[in-house]
Structure formats: structure tokens, C-alpha cells
Short mmCIF file of C-alpha atoms in Angstrom, two decimals:
data_model
loop_
_atom_site.label_atom_id
_atom_site.label_comp_id
_atom_site.label_asym_id
_atom_site.label_seq_id
_atom_site.Cartn_x
_atom_site.Cartn_y
_atom_site.Cartn_z
CA MET V 1 25.15 -5.80 25.64
CA SER V 2 21.93 -4.37 24.22
CA ARG V 3 22.29 -1.07 22.40
CA ILE V 4 18.58 -0.30 22.47
CA LYS V 5 17.47 0.74 25.94
CA PHE V 6 14.27 -1.18 26.58
CA SER V 7 11.98 -0.49 29.52
CA GLU V 8 9.31 -2.75 30.93
CA ILE V 9 5.84 -1.57 29.95
CA THR V 10 4.26 -0.17 33.09
CA ILE V 11 1.38 2.02 34.17
CA GLU V 12 3.81 4.95 34.07
CA ASN V 13 4.60 4.62 30.34
CA ILE V 14 1.43 3.01 29.01
CA ASP V 15 0.07 6.35 27.75
CA LEU V 16 3.16 6.70 25.58
CA VAL V 17 2.60 3.20 24.20
CA ARG V 18 -1.04 4.03 23.59
CA ARG V 19 -0.17 7.14 21.55
CA TYR V 20 1.59 4.97 19.00
CA MET V 21 -1.26 2.46 18.90
CA ALA V 22 -4.35 4.68 19.02
CA ASP V 23 -4.80 4.93 15.26
CA LYS V 24 -3.50 1.46 14.35
CA ASP V 25 -6.09 -1.02 13.14
CA ILE V 26 -3.92 -4.13 12.88
CA SER V 27 -4.61 -6.82 15.46
CA CYS V 28 -5.27 -7.19 19.15
CA GLU V 29 -1.51 -7.45 19.75
CA TYR V 30 -1.17 -3.78 18.76
CA SER V 31 -3.15 -2.47 21.70
CA ALA V 32 -2.27 -0.90 25.01
CA ILE V 33 -4.19 -3.42 27.13
CA VAL V 34 -2.33 -6.36 25.58
CA ALA V 35 1.00 -4.51 25.77
CA TYR V 36 0.49 -3.78 29.46
CA SER V 37 -1.13 -6.99 30.63
CA TRP V 38 -0.06 -10.00 28.58
CA HIS V 39 3.26 -11.59 29.52
CA LYS V 40 6.17 -9.24 30.20
CA ARG V 41 6.71 -6.82 27.37
CA TYR V 42 9.36 -4.18 26.90
CA MET V 43 9.28 -0.97 24.91
CA ALA V 44 11.69 1.51 23.39
CA GLU V 45 11.39 4.45 21.05
CA VAL V 46 13.71 3.86 18.12
CA CYS V 47 14.04 6.15 15.09
CA GLY V 48 10.64 7.66 15.74
CA CYS V 49 9.01 4.24 16.11
CA LEU V 50 7.71 2.22 19.02
CA VAL V 51 9.49 -1.12 19.32
CA ILE V 52 7.97 -3.76 21.59
CA LYS V 53 9.66 -7.03 22.42
CA ILE V 54 8.96 -10.13 24.45
CA CYS V 55 11.50 -12.70 25.58
CA VAL V 56 10.72 -16.24 24.41
CA ASN V 57 12.65 -19.52 24.45
CA GLY V 58 16.04 -17.93 24.97
CA GLY V 59 15.51 -15.41 22.18
CA VAL V 60 13.38 -12.33 21.59
CA SER V 61 10.40 -11.55 19.41
CA PHE V 62 9.28 -8.12 18.25
CA LEU V 63 6.15 -6.48 17.02
CA TYR V 64 6.73 -4.84 13.67
CA PRO V 65 7.85 -1.27 14.53
CA LEU V 66 5.01 1.23 14.92
CA ALA V 67 5.93 4.50 13.25
CA GLY V 68 5.04 7.80 14.84
CA VAL V 69 4.50 11.02 12.90
CA VAL V 70 8.10 11.08 11.65
CA GLY V 71 9.01 7.45 12.28
CA ASP V 72 11.41 5.51 10.06
CA GLU V 73 10.41 1.83 10.07
CA LYS V 74 13.42 0.76 8.00
CA ALA V 75 15.84 2.44 10.41
CA ALA V 76 14.06 0.85 13.37
CA LEU V 77 14.38 -2.60 11.78
CA GLU V 78 18.09 -1.98 11.21
CA ALA V 79 18.50 -0.99 14.86
CA ILE V 80 16.74 -4.19 15.98
CA GLU V 81 18.98 -6.29 13.75
CA GLU V 82 22.18 -4.61 14.95
CA ASP V 83 21.08 -4.92 18.57
CA CYS V 84 20.38 -8.64 18.25
CA MET V 85 23.59 -9.31 16.33
CA GLU V 86 25.64 -7.40 18.89
CA SER V 87 24.14 -9.47 21.72
CA ASP V 88 24.12 -12.68 19.64
CA THR V 89 20.38 -13.13 20.19
CA GLU V 90 17.94 -15.10 18.04
CA TYR V 91 15.00 -12.92 17.04
CA SER V 92 11.68 -13.05 15.23
CA PHE V 93 8.66 -10.86 14.56
CA PHE V 94 5.25 -11.87 15.89
CA ALA V 95 1.69 -10.89 14.99
CA VAL V 96 2.88 -9.54 11.64
CA SER V 97 0.00 -8.27 9.52
CA PRO V 98 -0.35 -9.40 5.89
CA LEU V 99 0.42 -5.81 4.84
CA LYS V 100 3.90 -5.94 6.39
CA MET V 101 4.73 -9.47 5.24
CA PRO V 102 6.22 -8.35 1.89
CA VAL V 103 8.56 -5.93 3.69
CA LEU V 104 10.06 -8.66 5.86
CA ILE V 105 10.13 -11.36 3.19
CA SER V 106 12.01 -9.09 0.80
CA ARG V 107 14.34 -8.00 3.60
CA TYR V 108 15.42 -11.48 4.68
CA PRO V 109 16.49 -14.05 2.07
CA HIS V 110 15.65 -16.96 4.36
CA VAL V 111 12.70 -16.99 6.74
CA CYS V 112 10.53 -19.49 8.54
CA ILE V 113 6.89 -18.43 8.52
CA ALA V 114 4.19 -19.53 10.95
CA ASN V 115 0.51 -18.68 10.54
CA GLU V 116 -1.31 -20.62 13.21
CA ARG V 117 -5.10 -20.67 13.09
CA LEU V 118 -5.50 -20.51 16.86
CA TYR V 119 -4.02 -16.97 16.91
CA TRP V 120 -6.27 -15.44 14.25
CA ASP V 121 -8.51 -12.60 15.39
CA TYR V 122 -12.27 -12.75 14.86
CA ILE V 123 -13.38 -9.59 13.01
CA TYR V 124 -17.04 -8.56 12.79
CA HIS V 125 -18.98 -5.61 11.42
CA TYR V 126 -19.77 -3.40 14.40
CA ALA V 127 -23.42 -3.01 13.40
CA ASP V 128 -23.87 -6.77 13.07
CA LEU V 129 -23.07 -7.49 16.71
CA ARG V 130 -24.80 -4.35 17.94
CA ASP V 131 -28.11 -4.91 16.11
CA PHE V 132 -28.09 -8.61 15.14
CA PRO V 133 -29.80 -7.77 11.84
CA GLY V 134 -31.35 -10.08 9.27
CA LYS V 135 -32.10 -13.75 9.08
CA LYS V 136 -28.58 -14.91 9.89
CA TYR V 137 -28.83 -13.37 13.38
CA ALA V 138 -32.36 -14.53 14.14
CA ARG V 139 -31.12 -16.87 16.87
CA GLN V 140 -29.20 -14.08 18.60
CA ARG V 141 -32.17 -11.69 18.48
CA SER V 142 -34.39 -14.37 19.96
CA SER V 143 -31.82 -14.98 22.71
CA VAL V 144 -31.72 -11.28 23.61
CA LYS V 145 -35.50 -11.17 23.92
CA GLY V 146 -35.49 -14.35 25.98
CA PHE V 147 -32.90 -12.93 28.40
CA TRP V 148 -34.87 -9.73 29.07
CA ARG V 149 -38.12 -11.66 29.39
CA ASP V 150 -36.59 -13.90 32.06
CA HIS V 151 -34.50 -11.18 33.80
CA PRO V 152 -36.33 -7.86 33.50
CA ASP V 153 -34.68 -6.45 36.64
CA VAL V 154 -31.10 -6.80 35.41
CA THR V 155 -29.48 -3.39 34.96
CA PHE V 156 -26.67 -2.22 32.73
CA ARG V 157 -24.15 0.58 33.28
CA ARG V 158 -20.59 1.62 32.62
CA VAL V 159 -18.03 0.84 35.31
CA ASP V 160 -14.77 2.50 36.32
CA GLU V 161 -12.11 2.46 39.00
CA ALA V 162 -14.71 2.97 41.73
CA ASP V 163 -16.17 -0.44 40.79
CA ARG V 164 -12.88 -2.35 41.04
CA GLY V 165 -13.99 -4.23 44.15
CA SER V 166 -17.19 -5.41 42.47
CA ILE V 167 -15.28 -6.44 39.36
CA LEU V 168 -12.76 -8.44 41.36
CA SER V 169 -15.55 -10.20 43.25
CA PHE V 170 -17.22 -11.01 39.95
CA LEU V 171 -13.99 -12.38 38.48
CA ASP V 172 -13.47 -14.55 41.56
CA GLN V 173 -16.98 -15.95 41.14
CA TYR V 174 -16.53 -16.41 37.40
CA GLU V 175 -13.27 -18.29 37.93
CA GLN V 176 -14.81 -20.51 40.58
CA MET V 177 -17.74 -21.38 38.28
CA ASN V 178 -15.28 -22.28 35.52
CA LYS V 179 -12.77 -24.18 37.67
CA SER V 180 -13.06 -27.20 35.37
CA ARG V 181 -11.40 -25.01 32.67
CA LYS V 182 -8.32 -24.29 34.75
CA ASP V 183 -5.78 -24.94 32.03
CA SER V 184 -2.73 -22.70 31.79
CA HIS V 185 -4.31 -20.36 29.25
CA PHE V 186 -7.43 -19.81 31.35
CA THR V 187 -5.33 -19.16 34.45
CA ASP V 188 -3.14 -16.69 32.55
CA GLU V 189 -6.17 -14.94 31.09
CA MET V 190 -7.70 -14.37 34.51
CA LYS V 191 -4.43 -12.92 35.82
CA VAL V 192 -4.26 -10.63 32.82
CA CYS V 193 -7.86 -9.54 33.28
CA ARG V 194 -7.18 -8.53 36.88
CA LYS V 195 -4.00 -6.69 35.93
CA SER V 196 -5.84 -4.79 33.19
CA LEU V 197 -8.07 -3.21 35.80
CA ASP V 198 -5.18 -0.79 36.46
CA LEU V 199 -6.25 0.91 33.22
CA LEU V 200 -9.89 1.50 34.14
CA GLY V 201 -9.34 5.22 34.59
CA LYS V 202 -7.95 5.74 31.09
CA SER V 203 -10.06 7.76 28.66
CA TRP V 204 -9.42 5.24 25.90
CA ILE V 205 -10.88 2.33 27.89
CA TYR V 206 -14.54 1.39 27.83
CA ALA V 207 -15.84 -0.95 30.53
CA ALA V 208 -19.40 -1.95 31.39
CA ALA V 209 -21.32 -4.51 33.41
CA PHE V 210 -24.67 -6.17 34.06
CA PHE V 211 -25.99 -6.17 37.62
CA ASP V 212 -28.64 -8.29 39.23
CA GLY V 213 -29.38 -6.05 42.17
CA ASP V 214 -25.95 -5.23 43.66
CA ARG V 215 -24.37 -8.35 42.22
CA MET V 216 -22.28 -8.02 39.06
CA ILE V 217 -23.10 -10.81 36.63
CA ALA V 218 -21.25 -9.72 33.44
CA PHE V 219 -18.26 -7.53 32.69
CA CYS V 220 -16.49 -6.28 29.58
CA MET V 221 -13.40 -4.17 28.93
CA CYS V 222 -12.73 -2.70 25.49
CA GLU V 223 -10.29 -0.42 23.69
CA ALA V 224 -10.67 1.46 20.41
CA CYS V 225 -7.72 1.28 18.00
CA GLY V 226 -8.13 2.86 14.61
CA GLY V 227 -11.43 1.72 13.14
CA SER V 228 -11.83 -1.26 15.45
CA LEU V 229 -13.19 -1.81 18.93
CA LEU V 230 -11.07 -4.49 20.58
CA ILE V 231 -13.06 -6.53 23.07
CA HIS V 232 -10.34 -7.72 25.39
CA PHE V 233 -12.50 -9.21 28.12
CA GLU V 234 -16.10 -10.31 28.00
CA LYS V 235 -17.14 -12.46 30.94
CA ALA V 236 -20.60 -13.45 32.16
CA LEU V 237 -22.18 -15.93 34.54
CA SER V 238 -23.56 -18.65 32.29
CA THR V 239 -26.21 -19.55 34.87
CA TYR V 240 -28.12 -16.65 33.29
CA LYS V 241 -29.34 -18.12 30.02
CA HIS V 242 -28.64 -16.02 26.90
CA ILE V 243 -26.68 -13.49 28.95
CA TYR V 244 -23.85 -13.10 26.44
CA GLN V 245 -26.13 -12.14 23.55
CA ALA V 246 -27.97 -9.59 25.66
CA PHE V 247 -24.78 -8.17 27.13
CA ILE V 248 -23.06 -7.75 23.75
CA ALA V 249 -26.05 -5.88 22.33
CA SER V 250 -26.23 -3.67 25.44
CA TYR V 251 -22.62 -2.55 25.64
CA LEU V 252 -22.21 -2.06 21.89
CA ASN V 253 -25.27 0.19 21.83
CA ASP V 254 -23.80 2.16 24.73
CA CYS V 255 -20.13 2.31 23.67
CA PRO V 256 -19.10 5.91 22.83
CA PHE V 257 -16.29 5.03 20.42
CA GLU V 258 -17.09 5.31 16.71
CA CYS V 259 -15.81 2.14 15.06
CA GLU V 260 -16.57 0.14 11.96
CA TRP V 261 -15.24 -3.18 13.17
CA ILE V 262 -15.30 -5.39 16.23
CA ASN V 263 -12.20 -7.44 17.09
CA ARG V 264 -13.00 -10.21 19.55
CA GLU V 265 -9.41 -11.51 19.54
CA ASP V 266 -8.39 -15.13 19.01
CA ASP V 267 -9.71 -18.34 20.52
CA ALA V 268 -6.29 -19.73 21.61
CA GLY V 269 -7.39 -23.13 20.34
CA ASP V 270 -10.28 -23.44 22.81
CA ALA V 271 -12.96 -25.49 21.05
CA GLY V 272 -15.84 -23.90 22.97
CA LEU V 273 -14.65 -20.37 22.20
CA ARG V 274 -14.15 -21.23 18.55
CA ILE V 275 -17.70 -22.55 18.21
CA SER V 276 -19.12 -19.54 20.05
CA LYS V 277 -17.17 -16.91 18.11
CA THR V 278 -17.94 -18.58 14.80
CA ARG V 279 -21.67 -18.53 15.52
CA TYR V 280 -21.56 -14.74 15.58
CA ARG V 281 -20.52 -14.92 11.91
CA PRO V 282 -17.27 -13.00 11.59
CA ALA V 283 -16.84 -10.87 8.49
CA ARG V 284 -13.27 -12.14 8.23
CA MET V 285 -10.41 -13.63 10.20
CA GLY V 286 -7.44 -11.47 11.08
CA GLU V 287 -4.40 -13.55 10.23
CA LYS V 288 -1.19 -13.02 12.19
CA TYR V 289 2.15 -14.28 10.98
CA GLU V 290 5.36 -15.02 12.81
CA ILE V 291 8.47 -14.29 10.77
CA MET V 292 11.72 -15.94 11.86
CA PRO V 293 14.77 -14.71 9.90
CA ARG V 294 17.47 -17.32 9.37
CA ASN V 295 21.06 -17.07 8.21
CA GLU V 296 22.67 -19.15 5.50
CA LEU V 297 24.31 -21.57 7.92
CA GLN V 298 20.95 -22.29 9.54
CA VAL V 299 19.26 -22.92 6.20
CA HIS V 300 21.90 -24.99 4.45
CA THR V 301 23.42 -26.57 7.60
CA PRO V 302 26.54 -27.71 5.77
CA ASP V 303 29.31 -29.75 7.24
CA VAL V 304 32.45 -27.66 7.30
CA PRO V 305 33.68 -28.35 3.76
CA SER V 306 37.25 -28.96 2.73
CA LEU V 307 38.55 -26.20 0.46
CA THR V 308 41.76 -25.77 -1.47
CA ALA V 309 43.62 -22.46 -1.73
CA GLY V 310 46.75 -22.98 -3.77
CA GLU V 311 48.99 -25.25 -1.73
CA LEU V 312 46.81 -24.76 1.34
CA THR V 313 43.85 -26.78 2.54
CA LEU V 314 41.05 -25.38 4.69
CA ASP V 315 38.87 -27.72 6.74
CA ALA V 316 37.33 -28.27 10.17
CA PHE V 317 39.32 -28.04 13.38
CA THR V 318 39.95 -31.28 15.26
CA ASP V 319 40.95 -32.07 18.83
CA ALA V 320 44.51 -32.65 17.60
CA ASP V 321 44.71 -28.92 16.74
CA ALA V 322 44.25 -27.77 20.34
CA ALA V 323 47.86 -27.04 21.27
CA ALA V 324 48.77 -25.31 18.00
CA TYR V 325 45.54 -23.37 17.93
CA ASN V 326 45.94 -22.15 21.52
CA ALA V 327 49.49 -21.01 20.77
CA MET V 328 48.23 -18.99 17.83
CA ALA V 329 45.04 -17.63 19.41
CA LEU V 330 46.67 -16.64 22.71
CA ASP V 331 49.71 -14.88 21.25
CA PRO V 332 49.10 -11.18 22.05
CA GLU V 333 51.59 -9.91 19.46
CA LEU V 334 50.04 -11.97 16.66
CA ASN V 335 46.52 -10.96 17.64
CA ARG V 336 46.91 -7.25 18.24
CA TYR V 337 44.74 -6.68 15.14
CA TRP V 338 42.37 -9.62 15.68
CA GLY V 339 39.91 -7.46 17.61
CA TYR V 340 39.02 -10.04 20.24
CA ASP V 341 40.82 -11.44 23.28
CA ASP V 342 40.47 -15.23 23.10
CA SER V 343 41.96 -15.68 26.55
CA GLN V 344 38.58 -14.81 28.09
CA ASN V 345 37.20 -18.04 26.62
CA MET V 346 39.63 -20.23 28.55
CA ASN V 347 38.01 -22.00 31.50
CA GLY V 348 38.76 -24.86 33.83
CA GLU V 349 35.93 -27.07 32.62
CA TYR V 350 37.39 -27.59 29.14
CA GLY V 351 41.06 -26.85 29.83
CA GLU V 352 43.19 -26.66 26.69
CA MET V 353 40.11 -27.63 24.63
CA SER V 354 38.32 -24.42 25.66
CA LEU V 355 38.89 -22.47 22.44
CA LEU V 356 38.00 -25.40 20.20
CA HIS V 357 34.89 -25.89 22.29
CA VAL V 358 33.86 -22.30 21.53
CA ILE V 359 34.34 -22.99 17.82
CA ASP V 360 32.17 -26.12 18.09
CA VAL V 361 29.42 -24.27 19.97
CA ASP V 362 29.43 -21.37 17.54
CA TYR V 363 29.04 -23.74 14.64
CA ALA V 364 26.41 -25.88 16.37
CA LYS V 365 24.37 -22.71 16.89
CA ARG V 366 25.10 -21.68 13.30
CA ARG V 367 26.50 -18.29 14.23
CA ALA V 368 30.00 -18.80 12.75
CA ILE V 369 32.04 -21.21 10.64
CA ASN V 370 35.77 -21.51 11.35
CA TYR V 371 38.33 -22.98 8.97
CA ALA V 372 41.64 -24.50 10.00
CA VAL V 373 44.24 -23.36 7.46
CA ARG V 374 46.81 -26.10 6.83
CA LEU V 375 50.06 -26.39 4.91
CA SER V 376 51.05 -30.01 4.31
CA GLY V 377 48.65 -30.96 7.11
CA GLU V 378 50.15 -28.56 9.64
CA LEU V 379 47.94 -25.84 11.18
CA ILE V 380 49.23 -22.41 10.17
CA GLY V 381 46.19 -20.16 10.57
CA GLU V 382 42.46 -19.63 10.79
CA ALA V 383 39.73 -18.11 8.62
CA ILE V 384 36.22 -17.38 9.82
CA LEU V 385 32.84 -16.25 8.54
CA TYR V 386 30.77 -14.77 11.37
CA HIS V 387 28.35 -11.95 12.18
CA PHE V 388 25.72 -13.39 9.84
CA ASP V 389 23.14 -10.60 9.55
CA ARG V 390 20.23 -12.69 8.17
CA LYS V 391 20.04 -10.31 5.21
CA GLY V 392 22.58 -12.19 3.12
CA GLY V 393 25.73 -10.81 4.74
CA ALA V 394 28.55 -12.18 6.87
CA GLU V 395 31.93 -10.92 8.03
CA PHE V 396 35.30 -12.45 7.16
CA GLY V 397 38.29 -12.71 9.49
CA ILE V 398 41.76 -14.20 9.09
CA ARG V 399 44.96 -14.73 11.08
CA ILE V 400 48.17 -16.47 10.01
CA MET V 401 51.01 -17.59 12.25
CA LYS V 402 53.95 -15.18 12.11
CA GLU V 403 56.37 -17.55 10.41
CA TYR V 404 53.96 -18.04 7.49
CA GLN V 405 53.11 -14.42 6.87
CA GLY V 406 54.35 -12.56 3.80
CA ARG V 407 53.89 -15.51 1.41
CA GLY V 408 50.63 -14.41 -0.22
CA TYR V 409 48.55 -16.95 1.69
CA SER V 410 46.10 -14.37 3.04
CA ARG V 411 44.94 -13.39 -0.43
CA GLN V 412 44.43 -17.01 -1.44
CA ILE V 413 42.48 -17.74 1.74
CA TYR V 414 40.30 -14.63 1.43
CA GLU V 415 39.52 -15.35 -2.19
CA THR V 416 38.67 -18.99 -1.45
CA VAL V 417 36.55 -18.52 1.69
CA ALA V 418 34.73 -15.44 0.40
CA GLY V 419 34.09 -17.22 -2.90
CA TRP V 420 32.68 -20.24 -1.08
CA GLY V 421 30.45 -17.96 0.99
CA LEU V 422 29.14 -16.06 -2.02
CA TYR V 423 28.77 -18.86 -4.56
CA GLU V 424 28.27 -21.99 -2.48
CA LEU V 425 26.66 -20.83 0.74
CA GLY V 426 24.60 -18.18 -1.04
CA LEU V 427 25.71 -14.99 0.69
CA ARG V 428 25.01 -11.67 -1.01
CA VAL V 429 27.95 -9.84 0.55
CA VAL V 430 31.09 -10.70 2.51
CA ARG V 431 32.19 -7.86 4.77
CA SER V 432 35.57 -7.27 6.32
CA LYS V 433 37.29 -4.58 8.33
CA CYS V 434 40.76 -3.70 9.49
CA TYR V 435 42.37 -1.36 11.96
CA HIS V 436 43.70 1.80 10.31
CA GLU V 437 47.23 0.90 11.36
CA ASN V 438 47.01 -2.63 9.88
CA ALA V 439 48.63 -1.91 6.52
CA ALA V 440 48.81 -5.55 5.42
CA SER V 441 45.08 -6.17 5.88
CA TYR V 442 44.24 -2.87 4.23
CA ALA V 443 46.32 -3.84 1.20
CA LEU V 444 44.60 -7.24 1.04
CA PHE V 445 41.02 -6.06 1.30
CA SER V 446 41.38 -2.92 -0.79
CA SER V 447 42.83 -4.96 -3.66
CA MET V 448 39.79 -7.25 -3.85
CA ALA V 449 36.81 -5.56 -2.20
CA GLU V 450 35.13 -2.17 -2.21
CA GLU V 451 35.96 0.23 0.59
CA VAL V 452 32.61 1.36 1.98
CA GLY V 453 33.44 3.50 5.00
CA LYS V 454 35.60 4.39 7.96
CA ASP V 455 35.17 5.23 11.60
CA GLU V 456 37.71 6.21 14.22
CA THR V 457 38.93 2.61 14.52
CA TYR V 458 38.28 0.64 11.34
CA THR V 459 38.12 0.80 7.57
CA TYR V 460 35.24 -1.28 6.18
CA PHE V 461 35.03 -3.31 2.97
CA GLU V 462 32.42 -5.29 1.06
CA LEU V 463 32.82 -8.02 -1.54
CA ARG V 464 29.67 -8.85 -3.49
CA SER V 465 28.84 -11.59 -5.93
#
């Protein structure tokens, strides 16, 4: 169950999203048009920050939290982490700017980092694309002159909601003329462009068009964020030679927003777009990173090792343990302090192997590692490391069959498993908790770990290396 209450980004809440983004000069992903139109995105206000997520490949990915006037980015990150751990959801951060990279890298001991060229934004000096100055833009200046020489009757003006019909007709024509490009990205882009027209009436949107008589032949839609003008859509009928160069110069000279930079977004790996955008000589490329936090089990992927704790051995569960394990895990008296009802994991598909199947799945997904505790080969209990927080922490749990309690085994097991986690697996902290009424567990943990807090149900402990 998600703790953060996310809402789909809609026309009703887009102005709220925009307020967080208006002064951010990061990348095209941090813009209201992209938030509203591309894929299905969800938003929530968390600790004075805007948190945006998308659902991908069975997990979720977040933009780095956007702080408002009194926003706490660290607290928002903590809320994201707790929410994903509570719901057992894989998560990552997308379109992370180089400025925020150190924050996330120092926060998570183990990360996978992606920095794909096809997602980099093309960043230009505003005046360069407006004026095409100097020798390096001689070709573009010549193209602009050639367009107006050949098409002196073409007119330029801003467009708004009243022009929606003309814009849609133009987009239909543009799509038909480019039907050979109908790959999935092109199809998605055209859908997004049409959806973005819902925002035409917003004061922070600039849209303009070329007309040949009553016929629209070029259209653009832009948004100012911080010091950059983001050109989200720029479409023109290529049957008009040099139309793009003339259109760019026209709308940038008309645009009322005061910006230093132009962001023409990425090329999505399209070779034609890459060649075209490169010819306009970007001042720099806006790199965007994806940060994927990993836990220690995911990084080291160990087999469940065999450990020794005094006269006990700790190793992986096997199919032969099913009957004994079920008897232990389903005993309500024994498990009144376990904190979880294992009976809900029993199902007809796996029968008596149901609980061992859960253990196997949890380990295969690297979200927990369970140890069978054995005395002379006989199963007498279980120890577990779970709730890996991707920041170097995991939680310890233990249960011992009633007839083997009171022999000091719990201390040996805790010391051994926590030590393995800290010094072999590489954890920074092993956490544990116990019900207030569980005197035995309190005595165990308080003798070896630091008590760090209480709530109405539990006392919490931490053991650090």
C-alpha cells in the first residue's frame, strides 16, 4: 500500500505542477508540457516538494524532487524510499541533472548509472537561433532569405485555443506526409502533440504558426522554464524549402519570454533529427542520468552461505524442510511477536511448499535472505535479513521453536547473521525491532545494539559496523 497519495497529472492540477517548475532550468523533463503530455505521470506534494513518478517495467521511476519555497528535498527522498520499501517496489530516478548526481551517489552505496546519448537535450544560445549571427550560421541566414524570396506571401502569427481546429488539420497533414516515419516514437510524439493542445490557453505557453493563405504550414509550441525556452514541438511542411530556418527565426524574434537559452529537447536516437539539430550548433548538450539504487543482495548476489553459530549451523532452506518449517511458521502462539501472519501465503498451487516458495521468490528478487537454523541437522528456527533500504541498511528477524528457546541460541544467531551482514555483505547498519511486551527480544537486542527509538508498538535498535 502506497503511503504517498499520488494523483494523475491532469488539466485540473497542471498549474500546480507548473508553479514548481516555472523557475527550474534543468531539462525538458522538468516542464509542465512534458509532465502533462508524455506517458502517464503522477504527482504528489511531499515535504514541500513536487514528486513526479512514472510506472515502468513493473517498477517506478521518479524525477528528483522539486523543492518549493520551503521544500525539504532530503525528507522527500526519504518519503519516496519508505513508500517504495513499504510496497516492495523497485525504483529509480530519471532525467537526473549533473548537479544532483552527487546527492544520490553519496546517498546510495550501490547504484547503476545510465547516461544514454539519445536522451541528451540540445542547448543553444537564444540569440544564435534567433539571429543566426556570424560565419558559422551563414547557411541558415541564406536559407531564411531563400524562403522569403520564394514565399513572400506566407504570414506569421501567434496561435491559441481558437486555432485548435487549424492546428489539428495541420498535424493530420504533417503526419500523412511523414507516414514513412511511423515508428513507435513518431506515433507517440504525434499523440503527445495533440494532447498538449489542451494547454494552449495557459499564460506560460507560447505557440505560433506560418500560414500560406488560410492553410497552416508550420506550428510550434514552447514553454519558458527558468532561463530556457523549451521548444516542445516544431513541425513544418518540408515541401516548403528552408521553412524550418525561416520559422525558427520568426517565432524566436516574436516570443515574449526573456530567456538566455533554447532547449530543443533530445533526438530520441533519430538519425535525421540528430543531423538537423547538430547543424544548428548547440552550445552544449544537456546530459540526463538515470540512477538505479541497488541493495547489497542485488550487487553481490551471493549464494546463501553456510554459517556457524556455536553448535548451530545456518544455511539455505531445502524442500525437505517444508513440514517442519510450516509447523513453526504457522504456530500462532510461537509467532505472536513475529509481526506477520504467514498463513496468508499458503495457496493451493504450491500446497505445503507455499512458504518455502515465498522464501525462494524473495531471494530470487533479492529482497530478503532467509537462514534455516539447524541443530545437528534438524531445523529449529529461522533468521532473516529483509527490508533492505538501498542505503546500506537491512532489518534482522529471528524465531526459534519453543522447545529450543532459553538456551542462548538467539544471541549466537543474531551475532552471527548481523556480523555476516555487516562484514561480509557490506551493510552499514542492521536494524531490529521488538514489541514492547516481548521481554526476551528486548533483552537480546538491547544487550548488543543501540536503542534508537520507540513508537506505540515497537522499540527500535541499530547495530553498526
